[in-house]
Structure formats: C-alpha cells, structure tokens
C-alpha cells in the first residue's frame, strides 16, 4: 500500500545485474500460519556489469528476517539494512555464499502472490515479482540459477510435496513430518520457481517424445476432482506432439506436472516442470463444463506447456520484454488450436477478442506499445496488447517470411538463445538473419502503440482492364506518443469474379499473372497505390484476408459486395467479416434511428446461409452471431448505451421472427445424439443449435420457449444446459427462478459450476440486474477471497451487461468502485483488473462521463491504494 506516489520504472534504465546467482538451495518448513524459509545462494560478481559501491541489495517483501550470514559468518545489524522492499548488505566479497532465514505467513496472504493457502493446500505464484515474498533474492528474470528445493511438512495434512525438476530424496521425519527434495537441472529465473503442498491425487499418463524418451505426466487435483482430468490430459499430449511436429521442440525433464488450484488470480502459470493452473482451465466433465470451457482448457494447457521453450528455456531479459514470451506463446497456442480444430473459427474468435479488448485498450488512456517503455506496476502489463497484439506481431512476421523461412528463423532463435534471457530485438534479429529480410521498419510494431487505420479506395477502369487500390494508413496519437510513423503492414488480398471465382492478383509491371488466389501486398508508406491488371470485369476485392494485420479497415465496398463475399469468398474469415460488417452497419443505423428499415436482401442473405446444406455449422454460427453491444460501442464516437441495446434487441427479434421456420429446422437438425463429443463438428453443431434457440426465445416465440424449457430439463451436457439457463434467466419470471433454483441445488459444492450460476444472473440484461448482483454478494456461496467467484459476479456484470452497468443513474459505477475499494487491500491485482471498464469513461455522454469520473476520483482520493490500482486510476484520469 502506498502513501506517496509510486515511481515508474523505465526500459532505458535497464542495467545488467551486478551479481549473478549460480546455485540456489532452499528449504521450506511449511505451515499455513508460519513457514520458515532457509536459503543458501552461491553469488558472484557479474563480469558483464559495471562495479557499484561494493554493497548488494536483494529484493524481499513481507519477510521477517531471522538470520543472515555471509560465508558462514552471521552479520551484525550494522552490516545490513532491511526495509519494506529489500535487504542491503553494505560490503560483500566478489564471490560468496549467502544464507538467510526468514518467516512468512501463507494463510494471511490474500494477494495470491508468493506462498499462499488455497483451500487445504499451499501453493506459490511468483511471476512477475512474487519470489521476493518467499525469500531475499535478485528477483529479476535475467538472473538464472539452478535450484535444489527441500520441502518439509506434516505428512497427513500435506502428503504431496512438489517443486520444479525431479524428486531426488524423500525422508520420513520422527515428528510426523516428511520431506521431499527436488532438483531442477535447468537454470531458471526466480519467477518460474514453484512449490505445492497438499492432500492431492494424481491422474497419470505418459508421453514418448520424438527422440524416444518417456515422460511421466501427472495432473494433481483434490480427490473429488479426479474424474474431471481426462480432457486436460488429452490436451497436454496433443500439445506435446504438436510442438515437436510444428516447431521441433521436445520436452526436456522426465516429469511434467500440472496442479489445479481453486484460488488463482489469472489463468495458469508455466513454472518449470510444475505448471500451476486455475482449476477452471483443468477440470471438465461433459456435464460440468461447456464447449467454451473445453476449448479454453485445451488452449491454456497448450499455452503453458509451450512456454517451456518460449519463456522458460529462453526467457525475458527484463519485464519490458514480456511479449517476447507471451506474444510468441499466444501465437503458438493459436496455431495449435487452429491445427487441431477449425482454422477459420479459431481466427474469428481471436480477432473478436482483439477487436473487443485490444483495440479499445489501444485507443484509450492505458494504450502502450507491445514492448512498453515504462510501468509503475508490472502486474498491470499482462495486457491484451502484450499478449494478443504481441501474437499478431509474431503472426505478421510469419506472414512476411513465409512458412519455411519462419521455421528456419524460430529454429535459429531456439538454438542461438537457449539458456539465455533475451529481448524482442533478439527475436526479430533471428527473423532477419534466417530470411535475409530487413525488418527495421517492422520493429515499429513493438515500439508504437495505437491501431493503424487503413482507408482503401478502389477504382475499376474497364477500358484498361485495371483495378486500382489506393491505401492510406493513419495511426492516432496515444499517451506519450503524439507523432506516429508509418508501419510495415502485410495486406493479404484476393479478387473475386462475378461467379465468385478467384482471379489472379496481377500487379502492373509483372510480366505474367500469378496463379489465381490470395496474395500478400506490403505497405510501408503512408499512402500506396496498387494497380492490378489483366481484368475483364470489375472484381470484388477480399481485403485483409485472414486478418493479416491488426488494423481497422475503412473501405468503399457496398452492402451488395459484402453479401457477395459472405456467400462466395474462399477465405472463411472474410466471409464472416463481411457478415459482421453488414450486421454492424445495420445495428448502428438502427441505434440512430429505430425506424431504419431492415433490408429484405439482408434477411434473404442470412436465410440462404441457413439453408445451405453444405455449410460448416461452426462457421455459420459465427456468421449469424451479431456483434456484441460492447464491441459496437467501440464503433461509436459517443456511446449510446440505451440506443445500442434497443437496436440489438430489435434486430435479434426481427431475425427470430422472419427466419423462424429456418431456425426451427436448424434447431431440430442439430439435436444431440449419443454421448457428448468434443470435436470441431460437434461443437459447431451445438453452437448453431443454441444460436437458433436464442433467436427464437428472444423473439418470444412460443415454440422456442417450450424447446428452451425442455432443453434445460433434458440436456446432459453443460453447453446445452447453460444455453437454456441463460435464455430462461433473461426472460425472467417463475420459470427462470425455478430453473436457477434447480441448477443451484443440483450443483451445490461444485465451485466452478456455481461460478456459472452467479455469472448467468450477472449477465442477464434485466432491469433488476444490479439489485440482484448486490443481493448475490451476500449469498452464502459468494466469497470475495476467490477470484473466480468475484469475476463471475462482478466482472461479468461490469463487462458483459453493458446496458445495466452503464445505467444512467451511475449506480453500476458506484457499485464497481465499492467493490474495488473493498478488494484492493486484500488482492490488488484483482482489484486493478476490475477497474478496467471505467477506464473508457471518455467514450460516453457528458452525464455518464461525469458519473464515471467522479467514481474514479473517489478511488484516487481514498487514501492508501495499491500501486496496481493507483496506476490504472491515475492513468485513466490523466
Ligand atoms: N505467465 C503467466 C502470467 C503471469 C501473470 C502475473 N501477474 C501465465 C501465462 O501467460 O502463461
Ligand atoms: Zn503465457
């Protein structure tokens, strides 16, 4: 907690560490109330660093120091100084052994950073700077050391004791305790350290690597969750194989462990050989988890596993380089999901996320480059920009290099930097060296914040047979970056003829046409003109295929062109994007004018799509899904909260009524037969079925409502149960209450399922939403100490229920700020994240702006804030 203004840290101030730590020996005497940590560090002066004043400062927070000794000699109080952030030893030799003993208190640790208690178990979270809450250390990622860790704990309460690497010794002690020693042969930064102690059971399996080594796989859970690990284990094995095949990366240790924890601030953590997960991303049974959950598990398991190479073997030099591991690893998990599922559907969902979260971040007061230049609290920089835009930046390099060259470049990266702590610059240099391309200008994607906007004008000249695309790029100023230089943008395009056939994209000056199909154009200037030749008819352009760059596009296509693309484009992503633009334009027109006509050809286009027997159901479900109110609000200069909600309902109802027969047919066609299967085909079928049901119910169709009630009663899988419960809850009334009660009774004690029960009520845009949310805060199953529960209620309401959160009286804002202030002293990371919806306050009408600003000021004025919340709120108001 801060009384004074916390200071920013700057990338330009980076200096190599003065000391290196070669070997770390740790001994934990674990107990929830008092844990004793003994550490023995082999330190030596770093030859690559400039010499300081002979003192050494180690990081350490919330530690009670019991003893400190150098080379076996205890230091006297005059020889060192302890403050709230560390330990300074006034004089140290060039090479020495440092021993410390500290005491910590896991059961009081509500921040869930460092060592803490979750239920009956103890576990750690060290990234980014949590290791300093375990012991005094050089807690920075460019200090990589070998660790040996001994865990000592009560044998009955904590029969399982885990840490990184391989277990090398086990002993039963006479006092009822036991100890296990782990040795990790791979040097690692402290943020990858982990330990777990608990009464856990493991699901076991094994994996034989490409080179023939057998790896033992274990997923540790509380005993009652043993029947919910199959999907996670299957996902892990798939990910291990994929990484060998696609990136040539094999696993290195003999054991790989995953532990599911119910109190966790984020998704999961890639600790070396011992991944610790939010149990939401491990546990799934068809009757307890939805398709979205199954999907999330598959990709988060893969993501954390992939970090073993991109993050662990090769790590970040400093935290400004976070996207080096996160952007690349997100790119890798996206490619994995695309390969094992449907590529187009995966791309659609990733772009949806980018547009719904990253674009607004890039346009708001918290905008920052993929490689930030300063931060106050690093935990605030695990952002969609660093992760998702970072992945786009890797994807663009893959596109510019082409698949063979990109693989050569990643091979070179792994070979050149294995065992090192490096920078995004090192990554780009490997791309250049392996391809011979000059990426000087491309580097701006790491340095400049903001989303470029492309305006594309087209001109067809029938006599010359040419088609000219004039492209301009523009990027608005962002905080601290008033001037923007042009980006190097890969723009993938195709041309369609009148029958929907692919035409060659033939550039003027080229002697012969290329084969018809997709072509990559490169944009480097502010304005470009591409003249395409050899055309005998006016083509319809398919622009930015596969979303080849994270940009906004303004083009001159007509609605008819978009309907044509929606029906004929060979690029699945662009078929969807054409449909989205049609929906969006219509919804924004309806927002402005409730009497705006809903065009017949719009309805007809979707009817044709629904009747197409060859349609991919998953893609069709995406095409038919309207953009969310939150996404649409980002498309308006001044958000019209109520107008958007009304327009959304109006169009939904119209589709439900006009396409009633087709929707019913699709619903019945897509009925569940046999046991639940998680396959792209089955997921797509359920998605389309539940979308059809949603249109019918929201149009208050009698038959639709009856089907919905029946589905809630009869469904065996959680996807279908939740789809029905969501619609019933929206409708309200006795049927909704009965369904919610039945659901709660059925799932009492299943924490992850109860999260859904809270969330479904928080998301329903009913007039009484906030009253209900506030009442639920007092429900016996509510707990402010469990981040999943807080997010399911508070974040769902403030992020997904736009019309009620932004109610004109400001009650939603007051509620959220109340929650933030209550949570901040206990869990700053969670509190800072909750604040996010208020950050975009300048996008609203003057009265709402005033109400939001007042609440942000209330936070800032409330005294002792964490650095996490302070940074978000002060930047939001700046
Ligand atoms: N590396 C972790 C995130 C840690 C967040 C710390 N506040 C999970 C991941 O991205 O895989
Ligand atoms: Zn990650």
XYZ file of N, CA, C and O in Angstrom, residues 632-729:
392
model
N -19.816 -2.988 -30.314
C -20.431 -1.914 -31.101
C -20.174 -0.552 -30.474
O -20.009 0.444 -31.173
N -20.129 -0.537 -29.152
C -19.939 0.757 -28.504
C -18.567 1.325 -28.863
O -18.393 2.535 -28.923
N -17.607 0.449 -29.140
C -16.292 0.928 -29.545
C -16.326 1.520 -30.963
O -15.405 2.222 -31.373
N -17.385 1.254 -31.691
C -17.506 1.753 -33.065
C -18.244 3.093 -33.127
O -18.463 3.623 -34.198
N -18.677 3.593 -31.965
C -19.404 4.863 -31.958
C -18.513 5.953 -31.376
O -17.720 5.686 -30.474
N -18.675 7.162 -31.857
C -17.869 8.259 -31.315
C -18.308 8.537 -29.875
O -17.490 8.637 -28.968
N -19.632 8.672 -29.682
C -20.158 8.771 -28.324
C -21.081 7.573 -28.141
O -22.040 7.405 -28.896
N -20.770 6.740 -27.153
C -21.546 5.518 -26.973
C -22.990 5.846 -26.587
O -23.227 6.601 -25.644
N -23.924 5.276 -27.337
C -25.341 5.421 -26.988
C -25.788 4.101 -26.357
O -26.250 3.191 -27.039
N -25.607 4.011 -25.055
C -25.813 2.758 -24.329
C -27.218 2.195 -24.583
O -27.378 1.033 -24.957
N -28.213 3.037 -24.372
C -29.594 2.541 -24.462
C -30.015 2.297 -25.908
O -30.713 1.328 -26.206
N -29.563 3.183 -26.800
C -29.884 3.006 -28.210
C -29.324 1.693 -28.755
O -30.003 0.970 -29.492
N -28.097 1.390 -28.387
C -27.481 0.149 -28.854
C -28.246 -1.068 -28.351
O -28.462 -2.033 -29.085
N -28.635 -1.010 -27.093
C -29.347 -2.148 -26.511
C -30.685 -2.355 -27.220
O -31.039 -3.481 -27.580
N -31.360 -1.244 -27.429
C -32.649 -1.339 -28.114
C -32.466 -1.884 -29.529
O -33.172 -2.789 -29.965
N -31.459 -1.357 -30.260
C -31.225 -1.797 -31.636
C -30.893 -3.292 -31.673
O -31.370 -4.040 -32.530
N -30.080 -3.722 -30.740
C -29.675 -5.122 -30.670
C -30.902 -6.013 -30.489
O -31.082 -7.027 -31.166
N -31.770 -5.596 -29.558
C -32.993 -6.393 -29.303
C -33.893 -6.399 -30.520
O -34.498 -7.425 -30.866
N -33.973 -5.227 -31.141
C -34.871 -5.081 -32.282
C -34.436 -5.988 -33.438
O -35.252 -6.733 -34.005
N -33.151 -5.980 -33.746
C -32.671 -6.801 -34.867
C -32.747 -8.288 -34.512
O -33.121 -9.124 -35.339
N -32.417 -8.615 -33.264
C -32.484 -10.011 -32.830
C -33.920 -10.529 -32.997
O -34.159 -11.614 -33.540
N -34.853 -9.738 -32.521
C -36.252 -10.141 -32.602
C -36.681 -10.286 -34.067
O -37.343 -11.258 -34.437
N -36.268 -9.356 -34.889
C -36.644 -9.400 -36.300
C -36.115 -10.681 -36.951
O -36.847 -11.376 -37.663
N -34.842 -11.004 -36.673
C -34.278 -12.238 -37.262
C -35.047 -13.447 -36.738
O -35.405 -14.357 -37.490
N -35.322 -13.440 -35.447
C -36.061 -14.555 -34.842
C -37.438 -14.746 -35.480
O -37.890 -15.872 -35.685
N -38.085 -13.645 -35.792
C -39.431 -13.741 -36.375
C -39.373 -14.101 -37.855
O -40.049 -15.011 -38.328
N -38.535 -13.364 -38.574
C -38.516 -13.542 -40.032
C -37.936 -14.892 -40.439
O -38.341 -15.470 -41.446
N -36.970 -15.395 -39.683
C -36.332 -16.657 -40.074
C -36.808 -17.828 -39.207
O -36.148 -18.858 -39.127
N -37.960 -17.638 -38.584
C -38.455 -18.598 -37.614
C -38.394 -20.044 -38.115
O -37.819 -20.931 -37.471
N -38.958 -20.282 -39.280
C -39.044 -21.655 -39.779
C -37.648 -22.251 -39.997
O -37.386 -23.407 -39.636
N -36.757 -21.439 -40.550
C -35.397 -21.938 -40.792
C -34.675 -22.212 -39.476
O -33.941 -23.194 -39.337
N -34.880 -21.324 -38.506
C -34.215 -21.505 -37.217
C -34.721 -22.770 -36.526
O -33.941 -23.535 -35.946
N -36.028 -22.976 -36.605
C -36.584 -24.202 -36.004
C -36.026 -25.439 -36.700
O -35.658 -26.428 -36.044
N -35.932 -25.360 -38.027
C -35.400 -26.508 -38.768
C -33.960 -26.789 -38.353
O -33.588 -27.940 -38.086
N -33.158 -25.719 -38.274
C -31.763 -25.890 -37.864
C -31.700 -26.477 -36.456
O -30.906 -27.374 -36.158
N -32.571 -25.980 -35.579
C -32.570 -26.480 -34.198
C -32.814 -27.994 -34.183
O -32.072 -28.756 -33.551
N -33.842 -28.412 -34.894
C -34.184 -29.834 -34.861
C -33.140 -30.694 -35.557
O -32.843 -31.805 -35.129
N -32.575 -30.162 -36.612
C -31.498 -30.863 -37.346
C -30.252 -31.096 -36.528
O -29.441 -31.940 -36.854
N -30.060 -30.222 -35.542
C -28.781 -30.249 -34.828
C -28.906 -30.920 -33.461
O -28.042 -30.740 -32.609
N -29.974 -31.694 -33.295
C -30.198 -32.305 -31.973
C -29.011 -33.186 -31.590
O -28.330 -33.753 -32.440
N -28.776 -33.261 -30.303
C -27.689 -34.066 -29.751
C -28.067 -35.537 -29.886
O -29.168 -35.935 -29.516
N -27.172 -36.337 -30.426
C -27.447 -37.783 -30.468
C -26.273 -38.470 -29.803
O -25.124 -38.182 -30.127
N -26.567 -39.360 -28.895
C -25.493 -40.124 -28.247
C -24.718 -39.288 -27.247
O -25.148 -38.217 -26.824
N -23.538 -39.804 -26.888
C -22.738 -39.174 -25.848
C -22.083 -37.890 -26.335
O -21.848 -37.714 -27.523
N -21.766 -37.050 -25.378
C -21.069 -35.799 -25.680
C -19.717 -36.081 -26.326
O -18.951 -36.912 -25.856
N -19.458 -35.386 -27.407
C -18.121 -35.456 -28.015
C -17.607 -34.024 -28.143
O -18.362 -33.125 -28.502
N -16.326 -33.848 -27.843
C -15.717 -32.533 -28.065
C -14.916 -32.613 -29.356
O -13.772 -33.034 -29.377
N -15.563 -32.269 -30.450
C -14.878 -32.243 -31.747
C -15.339 -30.972 -32.434
O -16.409 -30.451 -32.120
N -14.554 -30.458 -33.388
C -14.976 -29.216 -34.061
C -16.384 -29.348 -34.636
O -17.179 -28.396 -34.561
N -16.689 -30.511 -35.170
C -18.003 -30.713 -35.788
C -19.107 -30.632 -34.726
O -20.098 -29.911 -34.889
N -18.925 -31.356 -33.623
C -19.969 -31.388 -32.586
C -20.107 -30.024 -31.900
O -21.222 -29.589 -31.579
N -19.003 -29.353 -31.695
C -19.053 -28.029 -31.059
C -19.809 -27.064 -31.971
O -20.661 -26.289 -31.517
N -19.524 -27.142 -33.260
C -20.200 -26.277 -34.231
C -21.698 -26.551 -34.270
O -22.513 -25.627 -34.343
N -22.047 -27.816 -34.194
C -23.465 -28.181 -34.213
C -24.180 -27.606 -32.989
O -25.250 -26.994 -33.109
N -23.585 -27.763 -31.825
C -24.224 -27.225 -30.616
C -24.282 -25.699 -30.661
O -25.267 -25.085 -30.252
N -23.232 -25.081 -31.192
C -23.219 -23.614 -31.244
C -24.358 -23.119 -32.128
O -25.085 -22.184 -31.769
N -24.536 -23.750 -33.272
C -25.577 -23.297 -34.194
C -26.964 -23.551 -33.605
O -27.851 -22.701 -33.670
N -27.109 -24.727 -33.012
C -28.400 -25.053 -32.403
C -28.764 -24.034 -31.323
O -29.897 -23.516 -31.290
N -27.817 -23.724 -30.465
C -28.127 -22.814 -29.366
C -28.287 -21.368 -29.826
O -29.007 -20.589 -29.214
N -27.659 -21.044 -30.932
C -27.872 -19.713 -31.503
C -29.288 -19.612 -32.071
O -29.986 -18.611 -31.864
N -29.703 -20.654 -32.763
C -31.071 -20.677 -33.310
C -32.073 -20.541 -32.161
O -33.030 -19.757 -32.219
N -31.817 -21.292 -31.092
C -32.707 -21.237 -29.933
C -32.744 -19.820 -29.350
O -33.816 -19.305 -28.993
N -31.592 -19.188 -29.298
C -31.529 -17.837 -28.727
C -32.373 -16.862 -29.540
O -33.125 -16.056 -28.975
N -32.260 -16.922 -30.876
C -33.077 -16.024 -31.702
C -34.560 -16.267 -31.452
O -35.351 -15.334 -31.326
N -34.942 -17.534 -31.356
C -36.364 -17.850 -31.177
C -36.871 -17.349 -29.822
O -37.915 -16.705 -29.727
N -36.108 -17.639 -28.785
C -36.558 -17.254 -27.437
C -36.587 -15.735 -27.301
O -37.525 -15.160 -26.750
N -35.571 -15.072 -27.854
C -35.520 -13.606 -27.719
C -36.618 -12.946 -28.549
O -36.982 -11.804 -28.288
N -37.143 -13.695 -29.538
C -38.305 -13.173 -30.265
C -39.598 -13.590 -29.559
O -40.692 -13.397 -30.095
N -39.441 -14.184 -28.381
C -40.567 -14.678 -27.564
C -41.479 -15.613 -28.340
O -42.704 -15.567 -28.237
N -40.868 -16.472 -29.098
C -41.591 -17.462 -29.870
C -42.047 -18.578 -28.920
O -41.239 -19.116 -28.151
N -43.333 -18.904 -28.957
C -43.884 -19.891 -28.037
C -43.194 -21.242 -28.147
O -42.806 -21.845 -27.141
N -43.020 -21.674 -29.366
C -42.381 -22.977 -29.565
C -40.920 -22.935 -29.100
O -40.430 -23.875 -28.462
N -40.261 -21.820 -29.408
C -38.875 -21.655 -28.973
C -38.772 -21.731 -27.457
O -37.897 -22.419 -26.916
N -39.686 -21.043 -26.751
C -39.661 -21.064 -25.288
C -39.875 -22.470 -24.743
O -39.205 -22.893 -23.790
N -40.781 -23.192 -25.369
C -41.040 -24.567 -24.914
C -39.802 -25.436 -25.138
O -39.415 -26.237 -24.271
N -39.153 -25.247 -26.285
C -37.934 -26.020 -26.570
C -36.848 -25.688 -25.554
O -36.107 -26.561 -25.097
N -36.798 -24.426 -25.197
C -35.774 -23.976 -24.257
C -35.982 -24.635 -22.890
O -35.044 -25.153 -22.280
N -37.228 -24.631 -22.418
C -37.513 -25.279 -21.120
C -37.196 -26.760 -21.186
O -36.573 -27.322 -20.293
N -37.588 -27.373 -22.289
C -37.335 -28.812 -22.431
C -35.835 -29.080 -22.465
O -35.345 -30.035 -21.853
N -35.101 -28.235 -23.155
C -33.645 -28.432 -23.242
C -33.012 -28.304 -21.865
O -32.139 -29.086 -21.498
N -33.465 -27.323 -21.084
C -32.911 -27.161 -19.744
C -33.135 -28.427 -18.907
O -32.249 -28.879 -18.187
N -34.347 -29.000 -19.023
C -34.672 -30.202 -18.239
C -33.877 -31.421 -18.701
O -33.407 -32.207 -17.891
N -33.752 -31.558 -20.023
C -33.314 -32.854 -20.536
C -31.835 -32.928 -20.887
O -31.277 -34.025 -20.971
N -31.188 -31.779 -21.099
C -29.822 -31.839 -21.631
C -28.871 -32.528 -20.654
O -28.987 -32.371 -19.443
N -27.932 -33.272 -21.218
C -26.941 -33.963 -20.392
C -25.599 -33.255 -20.404
O -24.714 -33.599 -19.640
N -25.442 -32.308 -21.304
C -24.146 -31.619 -21.319
C -24.342 -30.164 -20.901
O -25.383 -29.562 -21.129
N -23.293 -29.617 -20.278
C -23.389 -28.279 -19.694
C -23.543 -27.195 -20.759
O -24.134 -26.144 -20.501
N -23.047 -27.448 -21.957
C -23.201 -26.454 -23.024
C -24.687 -26.178 -23.266
O -25.124 -25.020 -23.306
N -25.440 -27.246 -23.423
C -26.866 -27.082 -23.710
C -27.637 -26.604 -22.477
O -28.568 -25.806 -22.589
N -27.238 -27.073 -21.312
C -27.920 -26.624 -20.086
C -27.728 -25.125 -19.910
O -28.682 -24.373 -19.680
N -26.494 -24.683 -20.052
C -26.228 -23.246 -19.838
C -26.881 -22.377 -20.903
O -27.354 -21.279 -20.605
N -26.889 -22.858 -22.138
C -27.531 -22.067 -23.197
C -28.996 -21.838 -22.827
O -29.515 -20.721 -22.941
N -29.656 -22.880 -22.344
C -31.069 -22.753 -21.978
C -31.233 -21.899 -20.720
O -32.107 -21.029 -20.658
N -30.367 -22.125 -19.737
C -30.498 -21.368 -18.491
C -30.276 -19.873 -18.732
O -30.954 -19.015 -18.156
N -29.351 -19.557 -19.605
C -29.070 -18.146 -19.910
C -30.328 -17.486 -20.486
O -30.723 -16.402 -20.070
N -30.971 -18.185 -21.417
C -32.159 -17.611 -22.059
C -33.320 -17.517 -21.082
O -34.036 -16.513 -21.044
N -33.489 -18.542 -20.258
C -34.575 -18.502 -19.261
C -34.339 -17.347 -18.286
O -35.267 -16.620 -17.928
N -33.094 -17.202 -17.846
C -32.784 -16.140 -16.891
C -33.068 -14.764 -17.502
O -33.604 -13.873 -16.828
